[in-house]
C-alpha positions as a printed Julia matrix, in Angstrom:
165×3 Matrix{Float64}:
  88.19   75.61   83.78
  90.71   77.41   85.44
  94.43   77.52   83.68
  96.97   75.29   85.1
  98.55   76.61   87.9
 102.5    77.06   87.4
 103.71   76.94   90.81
 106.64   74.19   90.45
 108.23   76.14   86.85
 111.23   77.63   86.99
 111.17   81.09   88.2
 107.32   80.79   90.26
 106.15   79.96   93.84
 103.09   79.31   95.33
 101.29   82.12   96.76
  98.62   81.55   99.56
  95.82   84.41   98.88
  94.1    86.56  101.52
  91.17   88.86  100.97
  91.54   91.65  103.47
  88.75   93.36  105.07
  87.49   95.11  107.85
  86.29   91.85  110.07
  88.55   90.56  113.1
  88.81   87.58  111.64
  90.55   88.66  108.64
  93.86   89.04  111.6
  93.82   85.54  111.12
  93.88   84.51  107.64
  96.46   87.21  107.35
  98.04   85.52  110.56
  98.23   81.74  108.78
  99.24   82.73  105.59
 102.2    84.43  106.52
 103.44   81.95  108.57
 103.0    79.39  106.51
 104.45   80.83  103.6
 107.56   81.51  105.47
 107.75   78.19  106.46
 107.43   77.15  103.17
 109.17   79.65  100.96
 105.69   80.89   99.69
 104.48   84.39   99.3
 101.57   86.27  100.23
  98.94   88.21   98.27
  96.51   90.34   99.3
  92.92   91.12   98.15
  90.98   94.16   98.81
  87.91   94.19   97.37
  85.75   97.64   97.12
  82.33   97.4    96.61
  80.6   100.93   95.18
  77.18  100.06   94.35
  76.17  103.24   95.38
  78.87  105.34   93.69
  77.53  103.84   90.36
  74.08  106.03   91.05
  76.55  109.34   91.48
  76.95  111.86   88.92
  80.05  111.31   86.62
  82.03  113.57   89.17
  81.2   112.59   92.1
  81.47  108.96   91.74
  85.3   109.8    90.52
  85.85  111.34   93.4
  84.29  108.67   95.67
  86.0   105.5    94.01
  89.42  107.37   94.41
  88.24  107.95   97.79
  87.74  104.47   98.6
  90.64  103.14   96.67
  92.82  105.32   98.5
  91.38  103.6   102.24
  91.75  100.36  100.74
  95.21  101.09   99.74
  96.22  102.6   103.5
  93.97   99.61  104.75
  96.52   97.07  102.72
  99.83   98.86  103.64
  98.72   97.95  107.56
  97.64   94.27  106.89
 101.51   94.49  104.59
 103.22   95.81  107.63
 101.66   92.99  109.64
 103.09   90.3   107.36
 106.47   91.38  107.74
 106.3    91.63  111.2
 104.22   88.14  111.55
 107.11   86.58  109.42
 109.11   88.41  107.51
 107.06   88.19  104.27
 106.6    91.11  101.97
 102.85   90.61  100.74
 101.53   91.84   97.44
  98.37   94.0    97.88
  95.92   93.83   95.08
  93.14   95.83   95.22
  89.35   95.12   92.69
  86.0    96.65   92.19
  82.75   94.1    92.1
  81.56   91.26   93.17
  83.7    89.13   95.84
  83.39   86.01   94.34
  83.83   87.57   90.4
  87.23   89.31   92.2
  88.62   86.31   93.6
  87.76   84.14   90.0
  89.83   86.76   88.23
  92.77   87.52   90.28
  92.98   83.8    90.91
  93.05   83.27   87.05
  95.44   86.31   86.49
  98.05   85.06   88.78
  98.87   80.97   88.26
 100.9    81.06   91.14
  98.06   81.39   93.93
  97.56   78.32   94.62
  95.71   78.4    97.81
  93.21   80.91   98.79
  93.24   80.95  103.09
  89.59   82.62  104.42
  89.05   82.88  108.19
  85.89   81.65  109.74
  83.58   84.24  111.47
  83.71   84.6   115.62
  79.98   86.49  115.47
  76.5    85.46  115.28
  76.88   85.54  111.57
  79.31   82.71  111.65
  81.19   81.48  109.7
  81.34   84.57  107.43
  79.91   85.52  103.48
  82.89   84.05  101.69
  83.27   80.99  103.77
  80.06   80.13  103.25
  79.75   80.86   99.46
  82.83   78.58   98.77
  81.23   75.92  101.47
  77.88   75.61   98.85
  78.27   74.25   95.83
  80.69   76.52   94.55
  83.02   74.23   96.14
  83.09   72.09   93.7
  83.95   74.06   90.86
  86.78   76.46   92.67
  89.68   75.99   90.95
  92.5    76.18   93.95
  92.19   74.6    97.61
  90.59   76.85   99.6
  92.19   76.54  103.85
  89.22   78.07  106.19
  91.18   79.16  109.59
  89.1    78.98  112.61
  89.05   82.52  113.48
  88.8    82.33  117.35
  92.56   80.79  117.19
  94.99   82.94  119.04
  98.73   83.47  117.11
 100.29   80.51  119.36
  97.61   77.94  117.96
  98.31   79.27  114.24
 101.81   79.1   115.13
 101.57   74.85  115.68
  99.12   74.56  112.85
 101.17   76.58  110.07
């Protein structure tokens, strides 16, 4: 069970939570959530998740070198998606930034932080529609997430996220 979420104490907000990527779609989730935390005094925090399966089978070295590597994109990849809060809405978004398994990532930050209350995922556009995450938290893991999850059409252009946020 998931700890109580403290988004109505003194001194919290909600947060709506975006996992950034390198899919179109993830414009959109991006797009939503900082509207609609302007609009409703929330913030925004960002997920990038690396995944270095193959670093693990580097020598000690190397794989340092190749994690910092890959930290450091993510990083540069999070300032952009940052920059495009502000300029979506005004909101300065947090950028976290995890090694592992998606769904493991998500669980933990989610647990870390009390005040993400809603995690907002964008539905895929391609022929692998609607996208890994979406579908993951779609299945039976529904059930047992422990914040609403809000799955954003990602075909939507900014003036239909605009009426909907």
């Amino acid at each position: 069970m998931s700890p109580k979420r403290q988004i109505h104490e003194p001194g919290h907000r909600r947060k709506f939570l975006v996992v950034v990527d390198d899919t179109p779609e993830c414009d959109r989730a991006l797009y939503y959530a900082a509207r609609r935390a302007a609009r409703t005094g929330a913030g925004v925090t960002m997920l990038g998740i690396l995944s270095l399966e193959e670093v693990r089978q580097e020598w000690l070295g190397v794989a340092d070198l190749m994690r910092a590597e890959a930290e450091e994109a993510m990083q540069q990849h999070l300032d952009r998606f940052a920059a495009r809060a502000r300029q979506i809405s005004g909101v300065a978004a947090e950028a976290l930034v995890r090694e592992g398994d998606k769904a493991d990532a998500l669980l933990s930050v989610i647990t870390e932080d009390r005040d993400i209350a809603v995690l907002v995922l964008a539905a895929g556009t391609g022929s692998d529609a609607p996208g890994p995450l979406v579908a993951l938290l779609a299945g039976p893991a529904a059930a047992r997430f422990p914040i609403p999850v809000t799955i954003v059409p990602g075909a939507l252009s900014d003036e239909e996220l605009d009426a909907l946020a």
